[in-house]
mmCIF file of C-alpha atoms and ligand atoms in Angstrom:
data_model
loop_
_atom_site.group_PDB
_atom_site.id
_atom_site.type_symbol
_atom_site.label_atom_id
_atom_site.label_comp_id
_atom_site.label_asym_id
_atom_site.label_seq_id
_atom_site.Cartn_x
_atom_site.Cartn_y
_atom_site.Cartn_z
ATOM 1 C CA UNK A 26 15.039 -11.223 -26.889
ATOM 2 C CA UNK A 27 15.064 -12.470 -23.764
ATOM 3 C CA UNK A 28 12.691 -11.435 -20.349
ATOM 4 C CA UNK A 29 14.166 -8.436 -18.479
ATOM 5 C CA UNK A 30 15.779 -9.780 -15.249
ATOM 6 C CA UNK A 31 15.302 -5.877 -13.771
ATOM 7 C CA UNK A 32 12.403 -3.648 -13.197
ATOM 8 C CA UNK A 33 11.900 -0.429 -15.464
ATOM 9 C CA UNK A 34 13.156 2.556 -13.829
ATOM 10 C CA UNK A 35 10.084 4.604 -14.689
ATOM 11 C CA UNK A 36 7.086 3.445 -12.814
ATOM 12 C CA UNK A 37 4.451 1.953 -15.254
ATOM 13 C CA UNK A 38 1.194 0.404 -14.659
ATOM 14 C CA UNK A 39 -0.429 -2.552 -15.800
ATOM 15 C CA UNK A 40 -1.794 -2.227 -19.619
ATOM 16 C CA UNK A 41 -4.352 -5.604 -19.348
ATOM 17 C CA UNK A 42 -7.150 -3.746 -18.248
ATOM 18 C CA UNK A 43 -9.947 -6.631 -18.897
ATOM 19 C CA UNK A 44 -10.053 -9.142 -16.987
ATOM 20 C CA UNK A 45 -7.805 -12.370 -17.854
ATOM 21 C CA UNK A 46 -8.930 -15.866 -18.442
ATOM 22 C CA UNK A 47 -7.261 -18.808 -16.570
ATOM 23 C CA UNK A 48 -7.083 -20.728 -19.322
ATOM 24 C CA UNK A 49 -4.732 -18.185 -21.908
ATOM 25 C CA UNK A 50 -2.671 -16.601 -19.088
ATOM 26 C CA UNK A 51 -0.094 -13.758 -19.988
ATOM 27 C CA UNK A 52 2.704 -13.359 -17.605
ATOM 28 C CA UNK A 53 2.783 -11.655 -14.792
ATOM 29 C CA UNK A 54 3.499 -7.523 -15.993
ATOM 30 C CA UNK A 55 6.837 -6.565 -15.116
ATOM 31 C CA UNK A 56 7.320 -2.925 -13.243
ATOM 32 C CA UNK A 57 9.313 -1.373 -10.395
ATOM 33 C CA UNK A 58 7.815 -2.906 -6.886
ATOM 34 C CA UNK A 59 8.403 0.698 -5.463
ATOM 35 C CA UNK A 60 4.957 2.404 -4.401
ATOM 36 C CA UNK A 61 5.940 4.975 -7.014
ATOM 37 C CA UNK A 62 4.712 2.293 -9.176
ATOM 38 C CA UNK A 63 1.104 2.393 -7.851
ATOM 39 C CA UNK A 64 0.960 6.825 -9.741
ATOM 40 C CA UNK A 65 -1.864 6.157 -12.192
ATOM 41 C CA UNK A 66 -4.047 3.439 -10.690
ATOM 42 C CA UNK A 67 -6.942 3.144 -8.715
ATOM 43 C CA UNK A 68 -7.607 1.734 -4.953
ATOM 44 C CA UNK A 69 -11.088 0.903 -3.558
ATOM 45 C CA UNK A 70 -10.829 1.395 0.538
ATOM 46 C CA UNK A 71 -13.060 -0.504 2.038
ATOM 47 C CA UNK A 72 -12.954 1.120 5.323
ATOM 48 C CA UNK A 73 -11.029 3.862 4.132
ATOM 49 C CA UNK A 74 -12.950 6.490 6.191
ATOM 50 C CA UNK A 75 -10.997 5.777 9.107
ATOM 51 C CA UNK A 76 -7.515 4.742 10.804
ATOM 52 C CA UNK A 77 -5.117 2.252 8.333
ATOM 53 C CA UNK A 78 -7.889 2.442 5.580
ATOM 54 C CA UNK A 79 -7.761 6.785 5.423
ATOM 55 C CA UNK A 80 -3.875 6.813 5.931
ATOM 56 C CA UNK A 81 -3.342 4.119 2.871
ATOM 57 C CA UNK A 82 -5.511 7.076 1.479
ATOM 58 C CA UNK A 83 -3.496 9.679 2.124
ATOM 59 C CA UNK A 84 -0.624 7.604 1.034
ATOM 60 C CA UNK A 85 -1.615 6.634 -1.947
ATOM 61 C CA UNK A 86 -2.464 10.034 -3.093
ATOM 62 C CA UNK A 87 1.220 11.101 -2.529
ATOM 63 C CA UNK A 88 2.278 8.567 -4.752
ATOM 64 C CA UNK A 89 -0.470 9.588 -7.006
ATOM 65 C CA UNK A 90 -2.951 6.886 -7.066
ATOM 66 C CA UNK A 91 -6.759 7.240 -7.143
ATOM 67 C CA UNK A 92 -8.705 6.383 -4.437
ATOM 68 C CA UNK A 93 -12.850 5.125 -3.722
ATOM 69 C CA UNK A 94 -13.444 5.431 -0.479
ATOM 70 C CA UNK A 95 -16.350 3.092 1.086
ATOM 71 C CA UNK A 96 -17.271 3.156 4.245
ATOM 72 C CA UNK A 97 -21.032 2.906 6.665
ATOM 73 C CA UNK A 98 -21.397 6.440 7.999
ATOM 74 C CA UNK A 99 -21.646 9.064 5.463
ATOM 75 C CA UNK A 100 -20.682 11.773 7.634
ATOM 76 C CA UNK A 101 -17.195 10.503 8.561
ATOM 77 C CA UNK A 102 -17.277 9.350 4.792
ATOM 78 C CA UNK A 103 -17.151 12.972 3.534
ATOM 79 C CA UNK A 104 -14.673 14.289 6.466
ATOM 80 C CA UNK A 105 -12.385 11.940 5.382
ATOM 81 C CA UNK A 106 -12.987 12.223 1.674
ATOM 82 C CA UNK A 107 -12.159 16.435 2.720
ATOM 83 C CA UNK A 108 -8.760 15.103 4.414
ATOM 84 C CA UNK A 109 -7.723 13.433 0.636
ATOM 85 C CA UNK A 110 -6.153 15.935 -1.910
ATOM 86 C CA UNK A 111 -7.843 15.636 -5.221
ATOM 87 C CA UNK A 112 -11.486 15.485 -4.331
ATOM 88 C CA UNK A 113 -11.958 18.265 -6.877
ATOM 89 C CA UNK A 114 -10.076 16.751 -9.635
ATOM 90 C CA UNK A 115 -12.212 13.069 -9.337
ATOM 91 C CA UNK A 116 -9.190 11.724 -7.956
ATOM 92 C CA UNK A 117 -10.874 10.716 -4.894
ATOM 93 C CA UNK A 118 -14.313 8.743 -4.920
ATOM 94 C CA UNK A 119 -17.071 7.785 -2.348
ATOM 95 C CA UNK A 120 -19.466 5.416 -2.038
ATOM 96 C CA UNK A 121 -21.303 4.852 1.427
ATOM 97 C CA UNK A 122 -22.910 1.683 1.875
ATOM 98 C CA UNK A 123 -21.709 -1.789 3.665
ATOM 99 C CA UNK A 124 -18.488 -3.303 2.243
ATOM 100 C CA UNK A 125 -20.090 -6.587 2.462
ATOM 101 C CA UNK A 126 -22.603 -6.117 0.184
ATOM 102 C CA UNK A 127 -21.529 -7.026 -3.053
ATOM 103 C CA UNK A 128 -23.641 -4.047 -4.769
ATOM 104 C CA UNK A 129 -21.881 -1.463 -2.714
ATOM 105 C CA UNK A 130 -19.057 -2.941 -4.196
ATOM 106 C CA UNK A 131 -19.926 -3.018 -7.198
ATOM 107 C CA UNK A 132 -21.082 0.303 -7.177
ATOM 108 C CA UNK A 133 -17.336 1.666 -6.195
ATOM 109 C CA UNK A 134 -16.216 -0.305 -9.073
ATOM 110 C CA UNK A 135 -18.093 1.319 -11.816
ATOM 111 C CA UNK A 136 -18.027 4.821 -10.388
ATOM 112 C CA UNK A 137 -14.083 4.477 -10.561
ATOM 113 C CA UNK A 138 -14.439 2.911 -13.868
ATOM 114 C CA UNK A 139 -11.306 0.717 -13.526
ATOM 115 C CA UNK A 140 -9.965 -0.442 -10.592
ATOM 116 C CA UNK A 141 -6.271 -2.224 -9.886
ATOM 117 C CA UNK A 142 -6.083 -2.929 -6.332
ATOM 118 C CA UNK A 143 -8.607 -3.147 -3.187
ATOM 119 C CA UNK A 144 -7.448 -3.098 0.059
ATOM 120 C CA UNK A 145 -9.972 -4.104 3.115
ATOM 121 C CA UNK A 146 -9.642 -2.654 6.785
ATOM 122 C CA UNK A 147 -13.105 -2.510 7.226
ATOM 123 C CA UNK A 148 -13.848 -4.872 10.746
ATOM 124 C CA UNK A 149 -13.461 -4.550 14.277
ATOM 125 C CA UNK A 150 -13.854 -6.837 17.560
ATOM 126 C CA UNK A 151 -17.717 -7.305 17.487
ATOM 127 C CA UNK A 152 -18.405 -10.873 19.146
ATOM 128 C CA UNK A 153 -15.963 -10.356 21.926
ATOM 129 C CA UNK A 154 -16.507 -12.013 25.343
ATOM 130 C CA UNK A 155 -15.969 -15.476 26.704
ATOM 131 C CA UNK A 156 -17.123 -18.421 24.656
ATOM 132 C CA UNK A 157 -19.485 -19.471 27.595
ATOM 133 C CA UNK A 158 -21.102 -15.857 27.375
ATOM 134 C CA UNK A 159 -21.966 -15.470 23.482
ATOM 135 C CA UNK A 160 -25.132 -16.532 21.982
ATOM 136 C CA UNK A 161 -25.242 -17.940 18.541
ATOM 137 C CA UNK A 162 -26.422 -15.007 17.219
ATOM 138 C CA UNK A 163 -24.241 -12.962 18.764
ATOM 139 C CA UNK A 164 -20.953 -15.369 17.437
ATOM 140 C CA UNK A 165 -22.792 -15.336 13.837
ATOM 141 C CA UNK A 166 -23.192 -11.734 13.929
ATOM 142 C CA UNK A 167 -19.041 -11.697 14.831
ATOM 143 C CA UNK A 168 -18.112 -14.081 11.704
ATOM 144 C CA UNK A 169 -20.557 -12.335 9.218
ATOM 145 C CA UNK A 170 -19.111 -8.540 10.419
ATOM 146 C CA UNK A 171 -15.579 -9.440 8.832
ATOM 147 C CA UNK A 172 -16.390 -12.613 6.912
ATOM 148 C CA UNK A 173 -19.032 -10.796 4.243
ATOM 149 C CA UNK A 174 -17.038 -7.720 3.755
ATOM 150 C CA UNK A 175 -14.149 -10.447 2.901
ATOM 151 C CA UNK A 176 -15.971 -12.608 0.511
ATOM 152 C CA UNK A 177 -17.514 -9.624 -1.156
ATOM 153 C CA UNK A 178 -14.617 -8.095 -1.586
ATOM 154 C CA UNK A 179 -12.843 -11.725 -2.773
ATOM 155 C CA UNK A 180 -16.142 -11.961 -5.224
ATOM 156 C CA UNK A 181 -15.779 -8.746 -7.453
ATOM 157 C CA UNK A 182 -11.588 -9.210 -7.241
ATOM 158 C CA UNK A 183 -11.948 -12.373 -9.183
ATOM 159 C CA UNK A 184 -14.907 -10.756 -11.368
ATOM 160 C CA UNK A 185 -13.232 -7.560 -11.946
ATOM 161 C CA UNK A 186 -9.375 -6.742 -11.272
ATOM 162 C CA UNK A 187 -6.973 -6.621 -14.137
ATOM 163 C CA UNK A 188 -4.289 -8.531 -14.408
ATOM 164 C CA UNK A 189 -1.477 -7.540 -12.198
ATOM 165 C CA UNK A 190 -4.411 -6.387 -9.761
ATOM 166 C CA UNK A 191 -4.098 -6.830 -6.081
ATOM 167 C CA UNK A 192 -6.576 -7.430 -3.202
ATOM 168 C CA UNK A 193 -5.546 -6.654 0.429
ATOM 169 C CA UNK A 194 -7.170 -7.817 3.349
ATOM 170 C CA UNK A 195 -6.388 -7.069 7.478
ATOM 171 C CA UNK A 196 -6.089 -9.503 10.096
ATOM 172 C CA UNK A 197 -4.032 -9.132 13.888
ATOM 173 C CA UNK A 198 -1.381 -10.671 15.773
ATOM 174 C CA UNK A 199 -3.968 -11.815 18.447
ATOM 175 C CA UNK A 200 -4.403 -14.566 15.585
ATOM 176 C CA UNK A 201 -1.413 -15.927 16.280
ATOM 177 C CA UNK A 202 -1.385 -15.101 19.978
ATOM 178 C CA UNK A 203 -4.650 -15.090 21.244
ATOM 179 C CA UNK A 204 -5.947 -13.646 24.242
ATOM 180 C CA UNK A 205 -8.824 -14.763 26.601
ATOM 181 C CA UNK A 206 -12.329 -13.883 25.444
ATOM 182 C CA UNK A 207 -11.133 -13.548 21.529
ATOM 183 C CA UNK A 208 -12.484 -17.263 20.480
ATOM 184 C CA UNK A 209 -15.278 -15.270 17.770
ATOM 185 C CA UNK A 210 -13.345 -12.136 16.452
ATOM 186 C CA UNK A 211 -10.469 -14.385 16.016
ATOM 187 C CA UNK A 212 -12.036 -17.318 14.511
ATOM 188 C CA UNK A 213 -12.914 -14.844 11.416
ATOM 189 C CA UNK A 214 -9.937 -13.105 11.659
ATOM 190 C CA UNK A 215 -8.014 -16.272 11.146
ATOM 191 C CA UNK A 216 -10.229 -17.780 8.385
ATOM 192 C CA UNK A 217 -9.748 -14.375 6.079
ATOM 193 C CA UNK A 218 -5.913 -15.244 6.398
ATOM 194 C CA UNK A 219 -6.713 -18.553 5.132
ATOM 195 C CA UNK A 220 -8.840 -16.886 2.734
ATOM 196 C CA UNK A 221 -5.672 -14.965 1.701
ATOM 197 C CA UNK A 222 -4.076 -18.036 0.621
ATOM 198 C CA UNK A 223 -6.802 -19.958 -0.516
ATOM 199 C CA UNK A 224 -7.863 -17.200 -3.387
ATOM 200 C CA UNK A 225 -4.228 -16.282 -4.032
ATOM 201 C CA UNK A 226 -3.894 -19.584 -5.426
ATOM 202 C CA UNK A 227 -7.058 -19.705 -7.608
ATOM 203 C CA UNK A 228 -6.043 -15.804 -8.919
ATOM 204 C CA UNK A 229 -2.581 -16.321 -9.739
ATOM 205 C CA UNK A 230 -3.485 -18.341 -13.015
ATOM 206 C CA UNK A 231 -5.296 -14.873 -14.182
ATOM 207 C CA UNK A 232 -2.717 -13.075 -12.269
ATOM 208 C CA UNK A 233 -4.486 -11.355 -9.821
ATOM 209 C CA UNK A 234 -2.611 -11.320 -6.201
ATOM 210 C CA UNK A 235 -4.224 -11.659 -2.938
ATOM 211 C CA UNK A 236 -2.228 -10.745 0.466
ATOM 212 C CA UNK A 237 -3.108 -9.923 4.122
ATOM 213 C CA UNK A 238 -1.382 -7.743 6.748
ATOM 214 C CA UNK A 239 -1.189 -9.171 10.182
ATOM 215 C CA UNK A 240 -1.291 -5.598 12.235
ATOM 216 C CA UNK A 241 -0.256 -5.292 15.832
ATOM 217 C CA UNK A 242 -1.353 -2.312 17.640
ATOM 218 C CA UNK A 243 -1.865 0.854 15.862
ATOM 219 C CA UNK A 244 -3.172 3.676 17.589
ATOM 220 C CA UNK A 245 -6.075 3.933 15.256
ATOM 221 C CA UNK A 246 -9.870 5.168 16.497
ATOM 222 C CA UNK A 247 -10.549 1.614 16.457
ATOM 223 C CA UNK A 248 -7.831 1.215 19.576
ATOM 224 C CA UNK A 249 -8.959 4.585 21.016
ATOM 225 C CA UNK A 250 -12.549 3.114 21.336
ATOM 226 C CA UNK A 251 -11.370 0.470 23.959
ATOM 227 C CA UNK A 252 -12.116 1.451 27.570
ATOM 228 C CA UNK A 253 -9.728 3.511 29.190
ATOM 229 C CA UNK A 254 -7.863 4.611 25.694
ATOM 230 C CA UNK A 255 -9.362 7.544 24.604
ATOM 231 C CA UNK A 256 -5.892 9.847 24.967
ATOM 232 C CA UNK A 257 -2.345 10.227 24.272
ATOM 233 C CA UNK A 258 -1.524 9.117 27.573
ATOM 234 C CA UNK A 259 -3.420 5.837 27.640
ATOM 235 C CA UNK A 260 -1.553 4.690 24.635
ATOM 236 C CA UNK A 261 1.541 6.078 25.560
ATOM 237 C CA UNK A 262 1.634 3.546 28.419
ATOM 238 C CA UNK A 263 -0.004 0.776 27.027
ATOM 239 C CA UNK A 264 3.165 1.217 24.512
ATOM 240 C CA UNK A 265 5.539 1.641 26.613
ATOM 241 C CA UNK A 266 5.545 -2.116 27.427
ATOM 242 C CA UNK A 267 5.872 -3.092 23.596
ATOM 243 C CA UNK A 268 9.211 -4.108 22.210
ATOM 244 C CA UNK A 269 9.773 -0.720 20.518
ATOM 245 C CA UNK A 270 7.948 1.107 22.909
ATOM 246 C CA UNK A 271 5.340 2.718 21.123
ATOM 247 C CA UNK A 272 2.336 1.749 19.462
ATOM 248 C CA UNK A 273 2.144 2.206 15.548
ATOM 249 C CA UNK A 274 1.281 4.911 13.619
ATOM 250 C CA UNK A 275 -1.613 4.239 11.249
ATOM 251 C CA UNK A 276 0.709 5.097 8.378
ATOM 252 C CA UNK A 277 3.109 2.687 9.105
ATOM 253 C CA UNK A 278 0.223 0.321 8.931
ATOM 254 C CA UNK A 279 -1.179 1.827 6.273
ATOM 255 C CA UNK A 280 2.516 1.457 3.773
ATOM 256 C CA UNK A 281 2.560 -2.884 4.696
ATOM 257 C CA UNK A 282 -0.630 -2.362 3.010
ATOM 258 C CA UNK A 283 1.292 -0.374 -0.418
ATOM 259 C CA UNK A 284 3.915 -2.391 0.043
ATOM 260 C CA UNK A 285 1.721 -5.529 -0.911
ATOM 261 C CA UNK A 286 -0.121 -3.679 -3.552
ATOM 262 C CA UNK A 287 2.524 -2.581 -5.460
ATOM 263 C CA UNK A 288 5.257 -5.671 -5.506
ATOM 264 C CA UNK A 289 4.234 -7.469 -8.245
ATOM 265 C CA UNK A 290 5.719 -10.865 -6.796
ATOM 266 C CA UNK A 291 4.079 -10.536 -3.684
ATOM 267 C CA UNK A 292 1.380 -13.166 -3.245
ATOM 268 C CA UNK A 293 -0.772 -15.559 -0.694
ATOM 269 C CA UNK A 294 1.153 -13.894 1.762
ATOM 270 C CA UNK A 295 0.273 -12.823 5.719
ATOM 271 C CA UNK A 296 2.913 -9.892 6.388
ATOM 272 C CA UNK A 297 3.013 -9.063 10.279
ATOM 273 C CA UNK A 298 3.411 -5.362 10.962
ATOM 274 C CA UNK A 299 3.439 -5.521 14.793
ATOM 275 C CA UNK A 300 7.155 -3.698 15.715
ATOM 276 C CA UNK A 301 8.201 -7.096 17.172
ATOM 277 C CA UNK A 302 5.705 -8.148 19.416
ATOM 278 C CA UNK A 303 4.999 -11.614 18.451
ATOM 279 C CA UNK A 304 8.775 -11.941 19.497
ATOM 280 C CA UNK A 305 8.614 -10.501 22.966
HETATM 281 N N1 LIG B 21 -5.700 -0.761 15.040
HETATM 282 C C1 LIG B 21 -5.151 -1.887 15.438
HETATM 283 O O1 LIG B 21 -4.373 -1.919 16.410
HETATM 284 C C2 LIG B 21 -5.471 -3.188 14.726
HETATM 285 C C3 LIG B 21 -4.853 -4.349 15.189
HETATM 286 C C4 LIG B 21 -5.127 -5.544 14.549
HETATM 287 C C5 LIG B 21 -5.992 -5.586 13.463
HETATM 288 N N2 LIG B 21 -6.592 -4.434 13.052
HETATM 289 C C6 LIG B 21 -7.517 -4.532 11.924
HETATM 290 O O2 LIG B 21 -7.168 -3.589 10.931
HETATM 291 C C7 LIG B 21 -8.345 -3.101 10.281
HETATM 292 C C8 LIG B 21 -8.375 -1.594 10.342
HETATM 293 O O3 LIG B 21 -8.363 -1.188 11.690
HETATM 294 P P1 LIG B 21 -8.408 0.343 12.121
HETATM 295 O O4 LIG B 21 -7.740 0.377 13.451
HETATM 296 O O5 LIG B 21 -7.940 1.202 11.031
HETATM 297 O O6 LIG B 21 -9.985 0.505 12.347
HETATM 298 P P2 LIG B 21 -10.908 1.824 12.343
HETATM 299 O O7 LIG B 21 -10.121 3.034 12.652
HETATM 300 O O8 LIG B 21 -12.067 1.474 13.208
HETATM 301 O O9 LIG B 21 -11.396 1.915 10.833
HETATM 302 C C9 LIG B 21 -12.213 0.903 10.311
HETATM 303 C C10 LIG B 21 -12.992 1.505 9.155
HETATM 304 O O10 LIG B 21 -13.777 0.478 8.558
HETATM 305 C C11 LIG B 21 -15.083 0.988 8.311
HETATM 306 N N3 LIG B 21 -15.964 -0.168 8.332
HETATM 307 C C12 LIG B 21 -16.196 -1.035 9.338
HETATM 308 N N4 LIG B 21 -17.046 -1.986 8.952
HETATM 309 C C13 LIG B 21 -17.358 -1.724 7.669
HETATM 310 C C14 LIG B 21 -18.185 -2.331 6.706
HETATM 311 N N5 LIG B 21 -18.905 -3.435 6.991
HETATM 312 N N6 LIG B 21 -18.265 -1.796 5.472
HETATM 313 C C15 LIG B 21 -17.577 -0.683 5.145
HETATM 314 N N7 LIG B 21 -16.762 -0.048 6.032
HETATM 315 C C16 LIG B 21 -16.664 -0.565 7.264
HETATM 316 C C17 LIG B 21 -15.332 1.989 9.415
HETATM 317 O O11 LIG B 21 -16.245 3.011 9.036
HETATM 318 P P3 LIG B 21 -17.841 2.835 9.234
HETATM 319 O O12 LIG B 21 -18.050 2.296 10.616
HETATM 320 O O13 LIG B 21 -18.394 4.205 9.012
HETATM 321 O O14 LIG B 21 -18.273 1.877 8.173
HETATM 322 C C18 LIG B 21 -13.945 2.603 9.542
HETATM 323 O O15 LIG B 21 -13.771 3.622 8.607
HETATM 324 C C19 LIG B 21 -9.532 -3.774 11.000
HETATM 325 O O16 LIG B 21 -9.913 -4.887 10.254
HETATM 326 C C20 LIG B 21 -8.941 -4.192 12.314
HETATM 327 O O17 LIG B 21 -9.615 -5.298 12.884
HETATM 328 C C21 LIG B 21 -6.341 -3.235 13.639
#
């Protein structure tokens, strides 16, 4: 009988729970690429407390996924854990700790007991300033910030995830178009992209998939912390000049981010969510 050429109406999830070997690889499970698809499996948020991370977590719920929230501050862990439906039922997990340490991790990983897809917002802009201006410290500090949680995350994906598992990671259209006083931020941000690439490669064998989304501005707390952006206003006019005219809503970030999990053919790609303004 030959391969189906179509996806299964009903959404399924992967049945290869333990993790595949390189060397006797099964193909790559067919299902629907829908987000339907993604009912029934389990997402560790690594800096899911907040912004794109909590809004692929309340996304994911509607579809009926399971979530494991990680994230540094246990207070806005557990506010944002009380924002997910299903905390009652075990459907939604914490752990707080530092998403680049691999025990943290680890620790999400066998308090969900099986996990299919991990998706990584956790990062900001520490290390910003002119080049002249940072110290090496201070530019080690801004590569380590995004860089560990990326690694760590890269290290238990290739340890752990099924086959037809997904990691996601976040990078930014300043990567592309860079702005003045960027050169550390954006040096890590455009080395997990490569990193994207890099690992999809060595996981498709066992096939594991690794993607990034590029994001352009979202009005996230992240965005709000700038100077000067702290209301409706501010970002109202700083989006008024952007293609679309408005900045992006976290869970239009946040669905890129589904998207990528749940298309099984979807891999070692950068997918810019910016509303056109790399264009303009
Ligand atoms: N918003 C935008 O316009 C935009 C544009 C381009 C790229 N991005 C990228 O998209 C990602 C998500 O941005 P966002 O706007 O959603 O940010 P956000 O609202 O600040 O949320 C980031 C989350 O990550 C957590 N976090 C940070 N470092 C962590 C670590 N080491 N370990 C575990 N959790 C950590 C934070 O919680 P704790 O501090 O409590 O840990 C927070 O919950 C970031 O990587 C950002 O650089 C965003």
């Amino acid at each position: 009988m030959s391969t189906p050429s179509t996806a299964p109406a009903t959404p399924t999830v992967p049945s290869t729970r333990s993790a595949p070997t390189a060397s006797s690889p099964s193909p790559m499970p067919v299902r629907t690429p829908l987000p339907s698809a993604l009912a029934g499996t389990t997402a560790v948020l690594v800096g899911g407390t907040s912004g794109i991370g909590l809004a692929a977590g309340v996304l994911l719920r509607t579809v009926g996924a399971r979530v494991v929230l990680v994230g540094r501050d246990p207070g806005r862990l557990r506010a944002a854990a009380a924002r997910l439906p299903g905390r009652a039922s075990g459907d939604v997990l914490e752990v707080a700790g530092d998403g680049g340490d691999e025990r943290v991790l680890a620790e999400a990983f066998d308090l969900a007991g099986e996990v299919d897809h991990v998706l990584v917002t956790a990062g900001g802009i520490a290390g910003a300033g002119p080049l002249a201006a940072l110290t090496a410290e201070g530019i080690r500090t801004a590569l380590d910030s995004r860089l560990q949680a990326a690694f760590a995350a890269a290290r238990i994906a290739a340890a752990r995830l099924p086959a037809g598992g997904s990691l996601t990671f976040s990078s930014g259209i300043l990567v592309a178009r860079p702005a003045p006083g960027m050169t550390a931020p954006l040096s890590a941000a455009g080395a997990v992209e490569t990193l994207t690439k890099a690992l999809a490669v060595e996981l498709a064998p066992s096939r594991r998939r690794v993607n990034a989304v590029r994001f352009g501005r979202i009005d996230t707390p992240l965005w709000r912390s700038h100077p000067g952006m702290d209301s409706d206003a501010a970002i109202a006019a700083a989006g008024a000049t952007h293609p679309l005219g408005r900045f992006g809503t976290p869970e239009e970030a946040a669905s890129a981010a589904l998207f990528l999990m749940a298309n099984p053919y979807m891999t070692g790609q950068v997918l810019t969510l910016d509303g056109g303004e790399t264009l303009a």
